[in-house]
Every structure is written in C-alpha cells, then in structure tokens.
Amino acid sequence: MGPPHVQEVPAVTTTPQAVRRASPRTRRPATPVAPDPTTGLLPQAEPVRLLDPDGTPLPPRADLPAPPVETLREMYRRMVVGRRFDAQSTALTKQGRLAVYPSSRGQEACQVGAVLALRDDDWVFPTYRESMALTARGIDPVEVLTLLRGDWHCGYDPTVVRTAPQCTPLATQCVHAAGLAYGESYQGRDTVALAFIGDGATSEGDFHEGLNFAAVFKAPVVYFVQNNKYAISVPLSRQTAAPSLAYKGVGYGVPSEQVDGNDPVAVLAVLTRAVAHARAGHGPYLVEAHTYRMEAHTNADDASRYRDPDEVEAWRDRDPVARLEAYLRSRGELDDAAVAQVAAEAEAYAADLRERMHAQPVVDPLSLFNHVYAEPTPQLVEQREMVRAELAADAEGDA
Ligand SMILES: Cc1ncc(C[n+]2csc(CCOP(=O)(O)OP(=O)(O)O)c2C)c(N)n1
Ligand SMILES: [Mg+2]
C-alpha cells in the first residue's frame, strides 16, 4: 500500500482574526459603543470668534446665527456711551463724589452684549464690576452709583428694573440667580436670569453650588464668566488648573462655551444662544468670555505692581469698541456723522451725570437700618436707637 494520500494543506492566506469573523460559532457580538456623556457639554477648544481683532468678519457659522445689524448698531451706541460713563465714574472718585469705582473699560462687549441678549423682563444678577451693564440696561446712572457713593445699599428698585443689587461678596449672586430662575419657571414663566461672575470668583463655593442646583432643577440661568485674567493681583494661572473656566460646567452637566470677549459680534451671538437654551427649558448654560481688565481692579489699586505694561498694551490692540466700529464701517452701517453723533450723546450723558453727582445728596442716617432684614433684629433696633440719640444730642449742641 502506498502512502496515504496526503492532502496538501493550503498555505495560510488569512489572519486568525479573519477566520474568527468568518466563523459563525466564534463570532462575538460587537462591543456597543457607549455614547459620550460629555457630548454637547464641553466648550470648543478655542474661544468662538466671528470678527478678527481689526474688525474683519470671519466665515459665518451655521450653528451661530449672526446678530441682526440693527442690534449691532445699537450695541455700538451703548458701548460708546458705556465707556464714557465708565471714565466719568473713575473721575468722580478723584473728585470725592464716589467712594470707589471698579472700572469695566475693555469689557464693553461683555457688559453690553449680556444686556442685549436678554429681554427687559429677564433678570440680571450683577457684581460690583457691572455698573456699565446696568446703565446699558437703562437704569439711571445716579441710581447705579448710589451704592458706590455709600449712600444706600442699592439706588434702584430691583423689582422694577429686574436687576438684583450689585454683589460685593464674591459669587453669592450665583445662588440667588439659581433660586430666582427656579422660582420663575416653577410658576410657569419663561424668565431667564443671567448671573455675571469674575474669573477669580469661580473658585468660590457659591459658584459651584449655583451651577449644581440650577442643573439638577433645570433652572433657566446663564452663568456668564468675564475672565479678565486677574482677581485683584492674583493672575488666572494661580486661580485654576482647568483648561479654561468654561470646562467647569461639564462636571455639573451644564453645557458651556468659550468666546472671545472682545469680539462684540461673537459675544452677542453666543449669549443669545445660551439665553435661548435656558428659555427653552433645557436648564443652565455657562459662557466664559476671554477679555481683559484695562484699568486697575478699582481706583484704589495700583495694577503696575503686578502687571507687565506690555501685556496691557497687547490688549489695547484688541479693543472691542474699535473692532465693532471698524466692522460696521466696512459694512456701510456707520459713517463719520453717525460716529460723531454717538460721541456727542456720550458727552451729554457724562455731563448730566457729573452735574447730578455733584449735587449734595440728602440722606437720612437712620435709613441705614431699613431693609436689612424683613424684621429688624433686637441688635439693630438698639443700634438704631443709639444713632438716633447721638443725632438728637448733636442737634441740641448745634442749637
Ligand atoms: C467672599 C469674598 N472674598 C473676597 C473678597 C475680596 N475681593 C473683592 S474683589 C476680589 C477679586 C475678584 O476677582 P474676579 O472674580 O476675577 O472679578 P474681577 O474683580 O476681576 O471682575 C476679591 C478677592 C470678596 N469681595 N468676597
Ligand atoms: Mg477677574
């Protein structure tokens, strides 16, 4: 018998993986790919920008409708008037008419953009830095500056102008905004609350508690961080190791975006989208605007002790007012006459403010004790009585 017929083993031309795929017995079900839970929550890697620093428009974006040009013209007007108001307020500190003034020069796109993204019946929760936003909202500038003159806790009626008192304790406005927005939606109204906050204040617990509460209860709040690079003398690099402050939203399930805060068109477009998100019932939204504080923290601070003048100069080239003006001029929406008219309006606004702030305020010292609590505490009643007695003794001494 000859040797058994040995069938030649064919050369292996396929990989073991391919064999496994071909064999029904060994085929494994494809591992399901879990959806990325951060989808829609993380900001873009780079801040949104729609205008170059010289005002040249960048390609339009399908996901971000450009604001109407008439709104941009109005934005320009309010930014110019706002800048003049800001300079006048700093001057009033030097004339002894204001105790202190925190300037927002350089942050005009954020101050005015936030106001224009809202309806008049929405609520604003400002910090001490937002005097310009408040006047841009139409609140009388003397009423705005009453707090900084030290005459009264708040010069305007928050319920009438739908604007909370300016907060000096950092980040407390974040929880106030969450509570108000939740209350409004609970009562079936579609009001949105926008809370301003600084870069430094995002380290405060109240910022995190506000975000968390708003996210869990879908409160319609826009948290708007103006990252102006400093918390008094503390630079951002000593404040956070996060890739950007907008990344602080994801941990709470809050969608966020970062935007070039000196690009007025981008600021308005991003905030308009954020407000629409909140109003539609999707809960809070976090926006971080990258901007710069051109002046010192307040008139009482010397920024040259901790800031390189070259850094300040570099930001001067990104001026938001000049940027919007250049853009509107290039579109034929603004000419010399219109620019002069807005400048004249700003001068008249400042002159009126000066005149009224130079008038001696009439303040009742006892009003200091009003509205501190709904019901005054025994200590307040006692202190009020002490002040009253002292005033009476003074009056007797004068007589
Ligand atoms: C709870 C609390 N801690 C500290 C302060 C003192 N303080 C006032 S302003 C400020 C810096 C805040 O910086 P940032 O949040 O970046 O806002 P910016 O002033 O730059 O607009 C600090 C520490 C305060 N007002 N409240
Ligand atoms: Mg800051």
Tab-separated table of C-alpha atoms and ligand atoms in Angstrom:
chain	number	residue	atom	x	y	z
A	1	MET	CA	0.000	0.000	0.000
A	2	GLY	CA	1.312	3.205	-0.932
A	3	PRO	CA	1.448	6.058	1.461
A	4	PRO	CA	-1.905	7.562	2.289
A	5	HIS	CA	-2.850	10.376	0.127
A	6	VAL	CA	-1.795	13.418	1.935
A	7	GLN	CA	-3.872	16.321	1.062
A	8	GLU	CA	-1.743	19.317	0.819
A	9	VAL	CA	-2.520	21.866	3.473
A	10	PRO	CA	-3.125	25.119	1.724
A	11	ALA	CA	-0.848	27.923	2.672
A	12	VAL	CA	-2.417	30.179	5.251
A	13	THR	CA	-3.566	33.229	3.404
A	14	THR	CA	-5.836	34.653	6.042
A	15	THR	CA	-5.376	36.036	9.562
A	16	PRO	CA	-6.770	34.320	12.663
A	17	GLN	CA	-8.996	37.370	13.173
A	18	ALA	CA	-10.455	36.928	9.711
A	19	VAL	CA	-11.188	33.265	10.469
A	20	ARG	CA	-12.937	34.241	13.680
A	21	ARG	CA	-15.009	36.783	11.801
A	22	ALA	CA	-15.966	34.186	9.198
A	23	SER	CA	-16.978	31.506	11.653
A	24	PRO	CA	-20.498	31.885	12.996
A	25	ARG	CA	-19.590	29.807	16.060
A	26	THR	CA	-16.802	32.122	17.157
A	27	ARG	CA	-18.357	35.477	16.113
A	28	ARG	CA	-18.641	37.753	19.136
A	29	PRO	CA	-21.247	40.476	19.353
A	30	ALA	CA	-19.744	43.883	18.561
A	31	THR	CA	-18.957	45.776	21.747
A	32	PRO	CA	-21.565	48.504	21.951
A	33	VAL	CA	-20.018	51.957	21.892
A	34	ALA	CA	-21.419	53.930	24.798
A	35	PRO	CA	-22.478	57.440	23.846
A	36	ASP	CA	-20.008	60.037	25.067
A	37	PRO	CA	-21.698	61.536	28.146
A	38	THR	CA	-19.905	64.832	27.609
A	39	THR	CA	-21.440	65.375	24.156
A	40	GLY	CA	-22.856	68.882	23.977
A	41	LEU	CA	-21.401	69.847	27.333
A	42	LEU	CA	-17.797	70.733	26.553
A	43	PRO	CA	-16.831	74.064	25.062
A	44	GLN	CA	-14.971	74.308	21.785
A	45	ALA	CA	-11.216	74.082	22.166
A	46	GLU	CA	-10.781	77.681	21.012
A	47	PRO	CA	-12.948	80.640	22.009
A	48	VAL	CA	-15.631	81.420	19.424
A	49	ARG	CA	-14.644	84.380	17.281
A	50	LEU	CA	-16.653	85.971	14.454
A	51	LEU	CA	-14.567	89.121	13.891
A	52	ASP	CA	-10.822	89.453	13.667
A	53	PRO	CA	-9.282	91.972	16.057
A	54	ASP	CA	-9.249	94.533	13.218
A	55	GLY	CA	-12.981	94.057	12.595
A	56	THR	CA	-12.668	91.828	9.509
A	57	PRO	CA	-15.526	89.303	9.535
A	58	LEU	CA	-14.611	85.626	9.723
A	59	PRO	CA	-16.600	82.964	7.810
A	60	PRO	CA	-20.164	82.737	9.181
A	61	ARG	CA	-21.103	79.701	11.253
A	62	ALA	CA	-24.231	77.679	10.680
A	63	ASP	CA	-24.623	76.920	14.402
A	64	LEU	CA	-24.414	80.566	15.439
A	65	PRO	CA	-26.678	82.969	13.590
A	66	ALA	CA	-25.085	86.409	13.274
A	67	PRO	CA	-26.954	89.077	15.277
A	68	PRO	CA	-29.073	91.495	13.194
A	69	VAL	CA	-27.109	94.523	12.054
A	70	GLU	CA	-29.509	96.986	13.720
A	71	THR	CA	-28.794	95.267	17.052
A	72	LEU	CA	-25.066	95.644	16.397
A	73	ARG	CA	-25.501	99.356	15.687
A	74	GLU	CA	-27.348	99.670	18.988
A	75	MET	CA	-24.595	97.662	20.660
A	76	TYR	CA	-22.004	100.109	19.338
A	77	ARG	CA	-24.017	103.060	20.679
A	78	ARG	CA	-24.358	101.545	24.138
A	79	MET	CA	-20.679	100.530	24.225
A	80	VAL	CA	-19.522	104.083	23.413
A	81	VAL	CA	-21.879	105.641	25.971
A	82	GLY	CA	-20.870	102.931	28.463
A	83	ARG	CA	-17.184	103.657	28.046
A	84	ARG	CA	-17.787	107.351	28.626
A	85	PHE	CA	-19.879	106.577	31.708
A	86	ASP	CA	-17.040	104.400	32.995
A	87	ALA	CA	-14.405	107.139	32.529
A	88	GLN	CA	-16.696	109.672	34.197
A	89	SER	CA	-17.232	107.391	37.175
A	90	THR	CA	-13.487	106.958	37.687
A	91	ALA	CA	-13.134	110.754	37.540
A	92	LEU	CA	-15.880	111.090	40.188
A	93	THR	CA	-13.754	109.053	42.624
A	94	LYS	CA	-10.973	111.618	42.229
A	95	GLN	CA	-13.422	114.439	42.861
A	96	GLY	CA	-14.537	112.840	46.126
A	97	ARG	CA	-18.009	112.055	44.795
A	98	LEU	CA	-17.641	108.278	44.808
A	99	ALA	CA	-16.041	106.147	47.493
A	100	VAL	CA	-14.746	103.630	44.978
A	101	TYR	CA	-15.286	102.579	41.348
A	102	PRO	CA	-14.372	99.245	39.708
A	103	SER	CA	-13.906	100.028	36.020
A	104	SER	CA	-15.022	97.719	33.218
A	105	ARG	CA	-13.153	99.572	30.473
A	106	GLY	CA	-12.144	96.991	27.859
A	107	GLN	CA	-15.054	94.732	28.823
A	108	GLU	CA	-17.705	96.729	26.901
A	109	ALA	CA	-18.589	93.851	24.555
A	110	CYS	CA	-19.434	91.660	27.562
A	111	GLN	CA	-21.232	94.349	29.540
A	112	VAL	CA	-23.472	95.398	26.657
A	113	GLY	CA	-23.709	92.006	24.924
A	114	ALA	CA	-25.204	90.430	28.047
A	115	VAL	CA	-27.867	93.107	28.276
A	116	LEU	CA	-28.799	92.889	24.592
A	117	ALA	CA	-29.112	89.102	24.727
A	118	LEU	CA	-31.874	89.440	27.346
A	119	ARG	CA	-35.471	90.589	27.305
A	120	ASP	CA	-36.436	93.520	29.517
A	121	ASP	CA	-38.362	91.184	31.810
A	122	ASP	CA	-35.384	88.832	32.287
A	123	TRP	CA	-33.284	89.213	35.421
A	124	VAL	CA	-29.659	90.315	35.770
A	125	PHE	CA	-27.505	89.380	38.790
A	126	PRO	CA	-24.502	91.718	38.658
A	127	THR	CA	-21.291	92.091	40.630
A	128	TYR	CA	-19.625	95.348	41.648
A	129	ARG	CA	-17.949	95.416	38.180
A	130	GLU	CA	-21.183	95.659	36.209
A	131	SER	CA	-22.147	99.340	36.580
A	132	MET	CA	-21.774	99.734	32.816
A	133	ALA	CA	-24.116	96.804	32.108
A	134	LEU	CA	-26.697	98.318	34.433
A	135	THR	CA	-26.625	101.713	32.761
A	136	ALA	CA	-26.689	99.953	29.371
A	137	ARG	CA	-29.884	98.304	30.628
A	138	GLY	CA	-31.369	101.753	31.028
A	139	ILE	CA	-31.044	102.163	34.803
A	140	ASP	CA	-30.410	105.770	35.836
A	141	PRO	CA	-26.614	106.123	36.351
A	142	VAL	CA	-27.084	108.119	39.556
A	143	GLU	CA	-29.197	105.287	40.961
A	144	VAL	CA	-26.485	102.813	39.910
A	145	LEU	CA	-23.711	104.824	41.599
A	146	THR	CA	-25.647	105.392	44.823
A	147	LEU	CA	-24.147	102.167	46.245
A	148	LEU	CA	-20.599	103.216	45.366
A	149	ARG	CA	-21.175	106.676	46.849
A	150	GLY	CA	-22.042	104.901	50.086
A	151	ASP	CA	-25.478	106.496	50.374
A	152	TRP	CA	-27.628	103.429	50.281
A	153	HIS	CA	-27.417	99.661	49.844
A	154	CYS	CA	-28.839	99.921	46.327
A	155	GLY	CA	-30.048	103.017	44.500
A	156	TYR	CA	-32.622	101.357	42.230
A	157	ASP	CA	-35.624	99.195	42.920
A	158	PRO	CA	-34.531	95.685	41.852
A	159	THR	CA	-38.084	94.511	41.246
A	160	VAL	CA	-38.816	97.384	38.848
A	161	VAL	CA	-35.656	97.085	36.749
A	162	ARG	CA	-35.389	93.292	37.202
A	163	THR	CA	-31.800	93.663	38.298
A	164	ALA	CA	-30.513	92.421	41.647
A	165	PRO	CA	-28.327	94.704	43.786
A	166	GLN	CA	-24.667	94.593	42.752
A	167	CYS	CA	-22.947	91.890	44.805
A	168	THR	CA	-19.625	92.510	46.507
A	169	PRO	CA	-19.394	89.174	48.367
A	170	LEU	CA	-17.952	87.043	45.579
A	171	ALA	CA	-20.238	84.537	43.802
A	172	THR	CA	-23.233	84.881	46.124
A	173	GLN	CA	-25.245	86.119	43.126
A	174	CYS	CA	-24.839	82.660	41.561
A	175	VAL	CA	-27.134	81.028	44.101
A	176	HIS	CA	-29.528	83.987	44.100
A	177	ALA	CA	-29.851	83.667	40.314
A	178	ALA	CA	-30.450	79.916	40.518
A	179	GLY	CA	-33.171	80.410	43.132
A	180	LEU	CA	-34.925	83.190	41.275
A	181	ALA	CA	-34.804	81.371	37.940
A	182	TYR	CA	-36.112	78.184	39.509
A	183	GLY	CA	-38.944	80.134	41.157
A	184	GLU	CA	-39.891	81.787	37.883
A	185	SER	CA	-40.012	78.530	35.947
A	186	TYR	CA	-41.873	76.827	38.822
A	187	GLN	CA	-44.561	79.466	38.413
A	188	GLY	CA	-44.771	78.811	34.681
A	189	ARG	CA	-42.964	81.930	33.472
A	190	ASP	CA	-40.207	81.795	30.858
A	191	THR	CA	-37.950	84.389	32.515
A	192	VAL	CA	-34.189	83.842	32.213
A	193	ALA	CA	-31.674	85.002	34.834
A	194	LEU	CA	-28.145	85.976	33.822
A	195	ALA	CA	-25.502	85.976	36.551
A	196	PHE	CA	-22.247	87.783	35.881
A	197	ILE	CA	-19.174	86.399	37.614
A	198	GLY	CA	-15.437	87.075	37.529
A	199	ASP	CA	-12.666	84.545	36.854
A	200	GLY	CA	-11.465	84.617	40.465
A	201	ALA	CA	-14.946	84.123	41.881
A	202	THR	CA	-15.309	80.785	40.041
A	203	SER	CA	-13.128	79.392	42.865
A	204	GLU	CA	-15.861	80.215	45.381
A	205	GLY	CA	-18.236	77.533	46.628
A	206	ASP	CA	-21.313	79.549	45.719
A	207	PHE	CA	-20.428	79.377	42.023
A	208	HIS	CA	-20.364	75.576	42.175
A	209	GLU	CA	-23.476	75.329	44.330
A	210	GLY	CA	-25.358	77.640	41.983
A	211	LEU	CA	-24.347	75.627	38.905
A	212	ASN	CA	-25.217	72.347	40.571
A	213	PHE	CA	-28.623	73.443	41.841
A	214	ALA	CA	-29.518	75.063	38.524
A	215	ALA	CA	-28.506	71.942	36.594
A	216	VAL	CA	-30.402	69.494	38.823
A	217	PHE	CA	-33.575	71.608	38.822
A	218	LYS	CA	-33.168	72.863	35.242
A	219	ALA	CA	-33.272	76.468	36.375
A	220	PRO	CA	-33.022	78.832	33.392
A	221	VAL	CA	-29.791	80.637	34.310
A	222	VAL	CA	-26.932	81.796	32.135
A	223	TYR	CA	-23.704	81.971	34.121
A	224	PHE	CA	-21.530	84.498	32.350
A	225	VAL	CA	-17.873	84.473	33.391
A	226	GLN	CA	-15.870	87.502	32.390
A	227	ASN	CA	-12.374	86.140	32.546
A	228	ASN	CA	-10.432	89.399	32.722
A	229	LYS	CA	-7.275	87.498	33.784
A	230	TYR	CA	-6.969	88.865	37.327
A	231	ALA	CA	-8.665	88.660	40.705
A	232	ILE	CA	-7.232	91.895	42.085
A	233	SER	CA	-3.497	90.987	41.880
A	234	VAL	CA	-3.947	87.211	41.527
A	235	PRO	CA	-3.461	86.064	37.907
A	236	LEU	CA	-5.589	83.318	36.389
A	237	SER	CA	-2.639	80.879	36.478
A	238	ARG	CA	-2.777	80.983	40.314
A	239	GLN	CA	-6.539	80.566	40.302
A	240	THR	CA	-7.173	77.389	38.327
A	241	ALA	CA	-5.537	74.477	36.530
A	242	ALA	CA	-8.629	73.875	34.358
A	243	PRO	CA	-8.099	74.046	30.564
A	244	SER	CA	-10.483	77.007	30.627
A	245	LEU	CA	-13.121	78.200	33.074
A	246	ALA	CA	-15.850	77.008	30.689
A	247	TYR	CA	-14.748	73.431	31.465
A	248	LYS	CA	-16.152	73.876	34.946
A	249	GLY	CA	-19.637	73.234	33.547
A	250	VAL	CA	-19.197	69.613	32.465
A	251	GLY	CA	-18.885	68.216	35.985
A	252	TYR	CA	-22.323	69.563	36.782
A	253	GLY	CA	-23.885	68.525	33.471
A	254	VAL	CA	-24.028	72.135	32.306
A	255	PRO	CA	-23.278	72.872	28.629
A	256	SER	CA	-20.720	75.582	28.137
A	257	GLU	CA	-18.932	77.664	25.560
A	258	GLN	CA	-15.966	79.984	25.490
A	259	VAL	CA	-15.916	83.126	23.428
A	260	ASP	CA	-13.544	85.935	22.530
A	261	GLY	CA	-14.887	88.508	24.978
A	262	ASN	CA	-13.531	91.426	22.957
A	263	ASP	CA	-15.423	90.357	19.832
A	264	PRO	CA	-18.829	92.044	20.231
A	265	VAL	CA	-20.496	90.009	17.464
A	266	ALA	CA	-19.343	86.682	18.905
A	267	VAL	CA	-20.276	87.640	22.476
A	268	LEU	CA	-23.792	88.608	21.442
A	269	ALA	CA	-24.222	85.503	19.263
A	270	VAL	CA	-23.015	83.075	21.945
A	271	LEU	CA	-25.027	84.703	24.736
A	272	THR	CA	-28.153	84.794	22.560
A	273	ARG	CA	-27.808	81.053	22.021
A	274	ALA	CA	-27.229	80.469	25.745
A	275	VAL	CA	-30.306	82.506	26.696
A	276	ALA	CA	-32.429	80.635	24.129
A	277	HIS	CA	-31.222	77.325	25.600
A	278	ALA	CA	-32.242	78.383	29.109
A	279	ARG	CA	-35.559	79.855	27.986
A	280	ALA	CA	-36.463	76.666	26.112
A	281	GLY	CA	-36.356	74.764	29.407
A	282	HIS	CA	-33.013	72.978	28.920
A	283	GLY	CA	-31.535	74.337	32.151
A	284	PRO	CA	-28.448	76.460	32.787
A	285	TYR	CA	-25.631	77.352	30.393
A	286	LEU	CA	-22.107	78.520	31.183
A	287	VAL	CA	-20.291	81.031	28.985
A	288	GLU	CA	-16.710	82.121	29.541
A	289	ALA	CA	-15.620	85.308	27.800
A	290	HIS	CA	-11.891	85.870	27.428
A	291	THR	CA	-11.389	89.564	27.977
A	292	TYR	CA	-9.087	91.912	29.845
A	293	ARG	CA	-9.349	94.455	32.614
A	294	MET	CA	-7.669	97.519	31.102
A	295	GLU	CA	-7.732	99.505	34.343
A	296	ALA	CA	-6.674	98.578	37.856
A	297	HIS	CA	-9.059	96.482	39.985
A	298	THR	CA	-10.554	99.735	41.307
A	299	ASN	CA	-9.317	103.312	41.566
A	300	ALA	CA	-7.804	102.264	44.934
A	301	ASP	CA	-5.494	99.666	43.340
A	302	ASP	CA	-2.109	100.090	41.610
A	303	ALA	CA	-2.013	97.470	38.843
A	304	SER	CA	1.550	98.390	37.819
A	305	ARG	CA	2.740	96.490	40.917
A	306	TYR	CA	1.670	93.145	39.471
A	307	ARG	CA	1.098	93.626	35.729
A	308	ASP	CA	3.551	93.947	32.880
A	309	PRO	CA	2.793	97.101	30.827
A	310	ASP	CA	3.482	95.120	27.609
A	311	GLU	CA	0.591	92.821	28.472
A	312	VAL	CA	-1.758	95.789	28.806
A	313	GLU	CA	-0.514	97.235	25.508
A	314	ALA	CA	-1.131	93.951	23.683
A	315	TRP	CA	-4.766	94.031	24.804
A	316	ARG	CA	-5.159	97.629	23.653
A	317	ASP	CA	-4.911	96.282	20.092
A	318	ARG	CA	-7.963	94.104	20.705
A	319	ASP	CA	-10.198	96.965	21.758
A	320	PRO	CA	-13.846	95.872	21.405
A	321	VAL	CA	-15.253	99.322	20.596
A	322	ALA	CA	-12.783	99.967	17.757
A	323	ARG	CA	-13.396	96.430	16.497
A	324	LEU	CA	-17.159	96.860	16.195
A	325	GLU	CA	-16.775	100.332	14.724
A	326	ALA	CA	-14.419	99.013	12.019
A	327	TYR	CA	-16.803	96.172	11.194
A	328	LEU	CA	-19.879	98.410	10.955
A	329	ARG	CA	-17.985	100.959	8.848
A	330	SER	CA	-16.827	98.212	6.465
A	331	ARG	CA	-20.461	97.171	6.003
A	332	GLY	CA	-21.570	100.739	5.362
A	333	GLU	CA	-23.616	100.721	8.574
A	334	LEU	CA	-21.673	103.512	10.269
A	335	ASP	CA	-20.070	106.706	8.947
A	336	ASP	CA	-18.274	109.732	10.382
A	337	ALA	CA	-21.525	111.559	11.050
A	338	ALA	CA	-23.037	108.618	12.971
A	339	VAL	CA	-19.834	108.149	14.987
A	340	ALA	CA	-19.795	111.872	15.882
A	341	GLN	CA	-23.453	111.728	16.881
A	342	VAL	CA	-22.871	108.813	19.252
A	343	ALA	CA	-19.795	110.552	20.706
A	344	ALA	CA	-21.864	113.697	21.345
A	345	GLU	CA	-24.551	111.628	23.022
A	346	ALA	CA	-21.915	110.051	25.279
A	347	GLU	CA	-20.570	113.508	26.250
A	348	ALA	CA	-24.052	114.759	27.098
A	349	TYR	CA	-24.661	111.635	29.189
A	350	ALA	CA	-21.433	112.220	31.145
A	351	ALA	CA	-22.186	115.932	31.638
A	352	ASP	CA	-25.619	115.155	33.040
A	353	LEU	CA	-24.123	112.512	35.340
A	354	ARG	CA	-21.438	114.954	36.593
A	355	GLU	CA	-23.964	117.627	37.321
A	356	ARG	CA	-26.284	115.354	39.259
A	357	MET	CA	-23.471	113.637	41.171
A	358	HIS	CA	-22.069	116.995	42.286
A	359	ALA	CA	-25.356	117.898	43.935
A	360	GLN	CA	-25.181	117.190	47.662
A	361	PRO	CA	-27.259	114.083	48.446
A	362	VAL	CA	-29.862	114.324	51.179
A	363	VAL	CA	-29.706	111.121	53.193
A	364	ASP	CA	-31.438	110.257	56.451
A	365	PRO	CA	-28.783	108.473	58.587
A	366	LEU	CA	-31.466	106.361	60.229
A	367	SER	CA	-32.446	104.871	56.862
A	368	LEU	CA	-29.240	102.845	57.184
A	369	PHE	CA	-31.208	100.403	59.308
A	370	ASN	CA	-34.102	99.955	56.872
A	371	HIS	CA	-34.460	96.794	54.819
A	372	VAL	CA	-31.521	94.972	56.424
A	373	TYR	CA	-33.884	92.174	57.426
A	374	ALA	CA	-37.609	91.777	56.812
A	375	GLU	CA	-37.987	92.198	60.611
A	376	PRO	CA	-35.225	94.163	62.394
A	377	THR	CA	-33.231	92.178	64.944
A	378	PRO	CA	-33.062	93.414	68.590
A	379	GLN	CA	-29.445	94.445	67.973
A	380	LEU	CA	-30.430	96.595	65.009
A	381	VAL	CA	-33.219	98.219	66.994
A	382	GLU	CA	-30.722	99.008	69.761
A	383	GLN	CA	-28.133	100.403	67.335
A	384	ARG	CA	-30.756	102.480	65.582
A	385	GLU	CA	-31.739	103.979	68.928
A	386	MET	CA	-28.076	104.802	69.691
A	387	VAL	CA	-27.684	106.632	66.363
A	388	ARG	CA	-30.982	108.456	66.892
A	389	ALA	CA	-29.855	109.612	70.367
A	390	GLU	CA	-26.484	110.742	69.030
A	391	LEU	CA	-28.116	112.747	66.232
A	392	ALA	CA	-30.501	114.347	68.743
A	393	ALA	CA	-27.573	115.264	71.036
A	394	ASP	CA	-25.702	116.788	68.070
A	395	ALA	CA	-28.747	118.807	67.088
A	396	GLU	CA	-29.057	120.105	70.675
A	397	GLY	CA	-25.354	121.000	70.720
A	398	ASP	CA	-25.761	122.953	67.465
A	399	ALA	CA	-28.762	124.875	68.790
B	1	LIG	C1	-16.285	86.204	49.509
B	1	LIG	C2	-15.289	87.285	49.167
B	1	LIG	N1	-13.977	87.040	49.307
B	1	LIG	C3	-13.073	88.000	48.987
B	1	LIG	C4	-13.497	89.227	48.555
B	1	LIG	C5	-12.478	90.303	48.215
B	1	LIG	N2	-12.438	90.541	46.775
B	1	LIG	C6	-13.131	91.536	46.193
B	1	LIG	S1	-12.960	91.566	44.539
B	1	LIG	C7	-11.915	90.229	44.563
B	1	LIG	C8	-11.355	89.677	43.293
B	1	LIG	C9	-12.388	89.067	42.399
B	1	LIG	O1	-11.852	88.785	41.145
B	1	LIG	P1	-12.735	88.274	39.945
B	1	LIG	O2	-13.764	87.326	40.421
B	1	LIG	O3	-11.820	87.808	38.893
B	1	LIG	O4	-13.540	89.575	39.463
B	1	LIG	P2	-12.982	90.951	38.851
B	1	LIG	O5	-12.827	91.893	40.022
B	1	LIG	O6	-11.707	90.662	38.160
B	1	LIG	O7	-14.042	91.426	37.929
B	1	LIG	C10	-11.719	89.785	45.864
B	1	LIG	C11	-10.844	88.666	46.244
B	1	LIG	C12	-14.887	89.444	48.433
B	1	LIG	N3	-15.398	90.580	47.974
B	1	LIG	N4	-15.762	88.455	48.732
B	2	MG	MG	-11.133	88.918	37.255
